[in-house]
PDB file of C-alpha atoms in Angstrom:
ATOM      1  CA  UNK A 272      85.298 102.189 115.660  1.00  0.00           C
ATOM      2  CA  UNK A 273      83.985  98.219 116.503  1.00  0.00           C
ATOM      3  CA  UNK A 274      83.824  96.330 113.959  1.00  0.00           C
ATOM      4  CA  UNK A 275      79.889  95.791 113.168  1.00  0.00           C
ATOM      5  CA  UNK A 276      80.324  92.387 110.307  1.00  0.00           C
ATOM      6  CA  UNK A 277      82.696  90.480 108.959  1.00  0.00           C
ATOM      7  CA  UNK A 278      82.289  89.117 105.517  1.00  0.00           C
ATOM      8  CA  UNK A 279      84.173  86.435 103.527  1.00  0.00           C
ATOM      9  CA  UNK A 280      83.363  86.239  99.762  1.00  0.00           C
ATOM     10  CA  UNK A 281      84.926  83.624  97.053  1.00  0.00           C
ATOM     11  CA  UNK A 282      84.645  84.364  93.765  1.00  0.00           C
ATOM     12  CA  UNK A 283      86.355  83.879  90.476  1.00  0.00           C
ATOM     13  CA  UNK A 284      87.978  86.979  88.256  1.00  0.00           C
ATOM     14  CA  UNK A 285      88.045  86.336  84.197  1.00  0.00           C
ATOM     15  CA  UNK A 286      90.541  88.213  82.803  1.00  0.00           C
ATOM     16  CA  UNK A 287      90.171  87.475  79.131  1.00  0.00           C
ATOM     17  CA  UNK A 288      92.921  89.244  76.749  1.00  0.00           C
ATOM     18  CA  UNK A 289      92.154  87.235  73.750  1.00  0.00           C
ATOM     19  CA  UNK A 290      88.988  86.691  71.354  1.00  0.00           C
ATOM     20  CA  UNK A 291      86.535  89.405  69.866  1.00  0.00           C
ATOM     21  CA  UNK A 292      85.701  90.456  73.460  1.00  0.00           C
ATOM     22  CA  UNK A 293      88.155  90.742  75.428  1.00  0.00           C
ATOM     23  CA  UNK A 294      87.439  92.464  78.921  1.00  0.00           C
ATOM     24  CA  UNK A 295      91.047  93.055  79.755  1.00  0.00           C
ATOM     25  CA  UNK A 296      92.843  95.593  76.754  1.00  0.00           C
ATOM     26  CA  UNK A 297      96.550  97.110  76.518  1.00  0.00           C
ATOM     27  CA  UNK A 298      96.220 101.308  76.602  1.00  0.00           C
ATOM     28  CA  UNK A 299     100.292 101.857  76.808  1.00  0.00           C
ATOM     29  CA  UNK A 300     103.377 100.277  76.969  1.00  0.00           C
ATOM     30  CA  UNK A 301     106.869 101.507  77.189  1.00  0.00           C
ATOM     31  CA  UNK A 302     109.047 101.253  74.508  1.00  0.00           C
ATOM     32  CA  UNK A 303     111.441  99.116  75.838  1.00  0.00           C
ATOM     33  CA  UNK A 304     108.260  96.943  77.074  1.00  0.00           C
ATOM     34  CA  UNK A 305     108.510  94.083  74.438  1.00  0.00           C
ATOM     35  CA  UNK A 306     111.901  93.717  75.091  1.00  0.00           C
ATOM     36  CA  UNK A 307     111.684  92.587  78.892  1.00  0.00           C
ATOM     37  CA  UNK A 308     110.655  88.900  80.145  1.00  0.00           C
ATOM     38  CA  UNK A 309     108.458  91.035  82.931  1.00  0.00           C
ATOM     39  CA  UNK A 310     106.697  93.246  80.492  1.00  0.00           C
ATOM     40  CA  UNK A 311     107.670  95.840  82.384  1.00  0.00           C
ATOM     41  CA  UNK A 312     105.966  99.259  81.359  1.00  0.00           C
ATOM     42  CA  UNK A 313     102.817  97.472  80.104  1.00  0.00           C
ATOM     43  CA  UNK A 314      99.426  98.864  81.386  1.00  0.00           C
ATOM     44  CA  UNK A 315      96.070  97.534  80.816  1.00  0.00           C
ATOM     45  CA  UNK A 316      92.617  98.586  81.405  1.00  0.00           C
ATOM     46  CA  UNK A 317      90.592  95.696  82.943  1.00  0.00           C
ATOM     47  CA  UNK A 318      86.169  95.128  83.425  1.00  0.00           C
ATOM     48  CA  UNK A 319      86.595  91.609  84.451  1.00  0.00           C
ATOM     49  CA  UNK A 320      83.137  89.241  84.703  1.00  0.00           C
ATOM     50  CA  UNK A 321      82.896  87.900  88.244  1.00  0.00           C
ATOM     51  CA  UNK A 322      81.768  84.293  88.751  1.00  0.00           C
ATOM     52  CA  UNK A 323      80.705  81.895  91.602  1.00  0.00           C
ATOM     53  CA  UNK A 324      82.508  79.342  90.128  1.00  0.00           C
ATOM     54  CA  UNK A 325      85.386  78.895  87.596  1.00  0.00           C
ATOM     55  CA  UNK A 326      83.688  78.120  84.778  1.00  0.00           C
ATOM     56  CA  UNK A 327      82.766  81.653  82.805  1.00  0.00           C
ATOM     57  CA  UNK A 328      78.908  80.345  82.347  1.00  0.00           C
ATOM     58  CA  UNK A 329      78.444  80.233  86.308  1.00  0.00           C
ATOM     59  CA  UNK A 330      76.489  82.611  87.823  1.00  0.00           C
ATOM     60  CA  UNK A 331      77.814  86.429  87.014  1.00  0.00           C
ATOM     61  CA  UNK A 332      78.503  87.954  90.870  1.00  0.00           C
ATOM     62  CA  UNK A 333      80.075  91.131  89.220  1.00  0.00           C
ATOM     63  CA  UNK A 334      82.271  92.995  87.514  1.00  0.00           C
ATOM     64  CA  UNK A 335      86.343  93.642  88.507  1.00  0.00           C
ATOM     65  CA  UNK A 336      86.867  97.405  86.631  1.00  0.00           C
ATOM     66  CA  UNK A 337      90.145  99.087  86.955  1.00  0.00           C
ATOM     67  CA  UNK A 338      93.947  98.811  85.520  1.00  0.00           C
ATOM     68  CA  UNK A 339      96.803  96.750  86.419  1.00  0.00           C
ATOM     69  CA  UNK A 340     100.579  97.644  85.251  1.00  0.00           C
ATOM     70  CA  UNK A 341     103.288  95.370  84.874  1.00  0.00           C
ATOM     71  CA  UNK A 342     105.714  96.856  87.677  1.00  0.00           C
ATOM     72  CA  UNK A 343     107.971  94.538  88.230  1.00  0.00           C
ATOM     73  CA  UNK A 344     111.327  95.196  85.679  1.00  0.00           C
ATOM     74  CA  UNK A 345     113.778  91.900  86.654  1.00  0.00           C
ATOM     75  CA  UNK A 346     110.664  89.597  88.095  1.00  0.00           C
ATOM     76  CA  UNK A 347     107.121  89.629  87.501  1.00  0.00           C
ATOM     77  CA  UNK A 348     105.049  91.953  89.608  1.00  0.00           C
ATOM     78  CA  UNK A 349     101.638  93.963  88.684  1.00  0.00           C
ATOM     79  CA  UNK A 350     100.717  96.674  90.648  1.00  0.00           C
ATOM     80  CA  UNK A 351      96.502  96.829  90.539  1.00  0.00           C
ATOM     81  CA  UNK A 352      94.250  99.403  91.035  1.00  0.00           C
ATOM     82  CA  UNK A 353      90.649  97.935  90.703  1.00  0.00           C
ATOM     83  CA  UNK A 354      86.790  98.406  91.837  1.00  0.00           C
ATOM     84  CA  UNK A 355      85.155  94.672  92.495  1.00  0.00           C
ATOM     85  CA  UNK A 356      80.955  95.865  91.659  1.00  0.00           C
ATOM     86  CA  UNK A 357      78.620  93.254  92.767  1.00  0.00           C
ATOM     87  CA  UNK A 358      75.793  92.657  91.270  1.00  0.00           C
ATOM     88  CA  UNK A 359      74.005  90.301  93.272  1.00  0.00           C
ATOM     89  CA  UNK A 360      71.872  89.895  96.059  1.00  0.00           C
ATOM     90  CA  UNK A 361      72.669  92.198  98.863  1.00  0.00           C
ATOM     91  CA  UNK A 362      76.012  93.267  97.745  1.00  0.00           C
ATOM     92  CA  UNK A 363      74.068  94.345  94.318  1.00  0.00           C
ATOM     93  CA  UNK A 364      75.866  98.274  93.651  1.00  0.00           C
ATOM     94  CA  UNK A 365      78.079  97.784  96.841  1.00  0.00           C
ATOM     95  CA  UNK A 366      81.553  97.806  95.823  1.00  0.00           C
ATOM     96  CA  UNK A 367      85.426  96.853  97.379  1.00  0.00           C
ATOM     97  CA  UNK A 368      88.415  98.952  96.354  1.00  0.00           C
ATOM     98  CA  UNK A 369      91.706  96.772  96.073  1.00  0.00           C
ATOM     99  CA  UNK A 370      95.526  98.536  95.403  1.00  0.00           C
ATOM    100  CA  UNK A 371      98.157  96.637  95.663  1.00  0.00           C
ATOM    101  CA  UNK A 372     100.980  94.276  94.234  1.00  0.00           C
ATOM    102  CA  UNK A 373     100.371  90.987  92.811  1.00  0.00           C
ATOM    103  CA  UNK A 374     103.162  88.588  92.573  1.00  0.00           C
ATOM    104  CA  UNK A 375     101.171  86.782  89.654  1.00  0.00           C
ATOM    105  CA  UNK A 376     103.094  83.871  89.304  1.00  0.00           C
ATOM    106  CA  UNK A 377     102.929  82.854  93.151  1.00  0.00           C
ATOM    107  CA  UNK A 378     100.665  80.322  94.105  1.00  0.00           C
ATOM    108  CA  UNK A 379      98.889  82.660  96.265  1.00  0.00           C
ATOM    109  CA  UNK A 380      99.161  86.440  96.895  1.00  0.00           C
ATOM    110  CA  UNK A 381      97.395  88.824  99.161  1.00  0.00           C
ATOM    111  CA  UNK A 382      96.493  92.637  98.637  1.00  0.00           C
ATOM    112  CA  UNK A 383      94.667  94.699 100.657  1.00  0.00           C
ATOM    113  CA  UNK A 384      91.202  96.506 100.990  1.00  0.00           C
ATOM    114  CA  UNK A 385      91.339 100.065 100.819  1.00  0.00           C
ATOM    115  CA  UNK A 386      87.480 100.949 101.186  1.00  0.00           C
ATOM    116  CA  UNK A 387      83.928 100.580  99.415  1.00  0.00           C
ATOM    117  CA  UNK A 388      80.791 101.875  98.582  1.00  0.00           C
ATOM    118  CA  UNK A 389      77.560 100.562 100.208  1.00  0.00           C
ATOM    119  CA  UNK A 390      77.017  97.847 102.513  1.00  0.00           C
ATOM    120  CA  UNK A 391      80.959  97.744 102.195  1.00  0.00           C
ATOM    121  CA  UNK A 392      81.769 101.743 103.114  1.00  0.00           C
ATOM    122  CA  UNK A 393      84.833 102.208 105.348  1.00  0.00           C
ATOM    123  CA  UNK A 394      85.463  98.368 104.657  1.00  0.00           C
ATOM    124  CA  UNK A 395      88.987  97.200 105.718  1.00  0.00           C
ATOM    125  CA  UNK A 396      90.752  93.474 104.723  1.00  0.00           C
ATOM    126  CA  UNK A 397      92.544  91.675 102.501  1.00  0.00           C
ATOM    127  CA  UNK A 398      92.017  89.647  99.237  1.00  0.00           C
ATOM    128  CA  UNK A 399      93.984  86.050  98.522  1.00  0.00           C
ATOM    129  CA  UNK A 400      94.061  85.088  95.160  1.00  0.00           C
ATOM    130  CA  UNK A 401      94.955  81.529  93.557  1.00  0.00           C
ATOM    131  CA  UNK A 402      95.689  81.193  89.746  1.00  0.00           C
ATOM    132  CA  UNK A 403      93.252  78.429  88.828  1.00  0.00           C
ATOM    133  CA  UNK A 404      94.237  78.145  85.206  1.00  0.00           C
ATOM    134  CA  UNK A 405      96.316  80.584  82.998  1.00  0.00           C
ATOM    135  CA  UNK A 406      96.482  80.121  79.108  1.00  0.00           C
ATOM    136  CA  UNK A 407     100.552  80.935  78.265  1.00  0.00           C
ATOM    137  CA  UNK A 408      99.675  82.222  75.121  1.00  0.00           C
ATOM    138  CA  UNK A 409      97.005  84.152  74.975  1.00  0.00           C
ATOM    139  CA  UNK A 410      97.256  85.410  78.408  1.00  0.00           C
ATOM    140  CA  UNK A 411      93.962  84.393  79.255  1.00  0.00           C
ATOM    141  CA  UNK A 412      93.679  83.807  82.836  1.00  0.00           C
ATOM    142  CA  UNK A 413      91.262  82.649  85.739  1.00  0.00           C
ATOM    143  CA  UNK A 414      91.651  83.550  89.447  1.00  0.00           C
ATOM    144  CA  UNK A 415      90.013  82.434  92.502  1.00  0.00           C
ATOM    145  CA  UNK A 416      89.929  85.207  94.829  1.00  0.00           C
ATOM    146  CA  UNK A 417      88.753  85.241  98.730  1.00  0.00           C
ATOM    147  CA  UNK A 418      87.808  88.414  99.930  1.00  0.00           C
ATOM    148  CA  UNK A 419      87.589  88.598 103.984  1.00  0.00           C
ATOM    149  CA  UNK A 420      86.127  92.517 104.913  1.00  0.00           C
ATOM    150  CA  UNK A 421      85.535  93.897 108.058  1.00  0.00           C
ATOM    151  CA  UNK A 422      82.872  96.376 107.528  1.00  0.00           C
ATOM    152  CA  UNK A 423      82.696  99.352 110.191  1.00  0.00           C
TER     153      UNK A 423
END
């Protein structure tokens, strides 16, 4: 199949663990989770705001809905399983699929596309993502990501 569009997208993912609403929440942990540096065992449930810029009062692009698990047991690794659902302009009810490792505490990590829905079906690509600030004790964290797609 030729490749009909390619599409680069930056956006920023707030993933927001503390506060009376939260949009990232714990649903298991092992019970040896606590004990490791890695949180290894620890799974969360995740329907992340979207924004065009860092700050959480810019412009809401969509929603980042899925789970990531700390997978990592002797360094810090998650392994994330997530729909990004745009809500704007022409992307509005398209969506991207993303599964893969993060290395969170790297200053940049890549995982790929595995499909989407819409203007984005049989998408292919990659995601970068760049920690722009991370709050070490609430967990609180904001992440630029740039998505590149090649839609078929």
């Amino acid at each position: 199949m030729a490749l009909q569009n390619e599409t680069h997208l930056r956006f920023y993912l707030h993933d927001t663990l503390s506060g009376p609403n939260p949009t990232a929440i714990q649903v298991a942990q092992a019970a040896l989770t606590k004990t490791t540096s890695t949180l290894f065992g620890d799974v969360m449930v995740i329907d992340d705001p979207l924004t065009v810029g860092p700050d959480i009062n810019s412009k809401l692009v969509g929603r980042a809905q899925g789970l990531y698990s700390s997978s990592g047991k002797d360094a810090v690794g998650l392994l994330m399983a997530m729909s990004l659902v745009f809500l704007d302009d022409k992307y509005n009810g398209s969506s991207i699929v993303v599964l893969g490792r993060n290395d969170a505490f790297s200053p940049v990590r890549e995982m790929p596309v595995v499909g989407g829905s819409g203007v984005f079906r049989l998408a292919s690509g990659y995601v970068q993502l760049k920690t722009y600030s991370f709050n070490m004790t609430t967990g609180d964290a904001v992440v630029e990501y740039n998505l590149f797609v090649a839609e078929k």
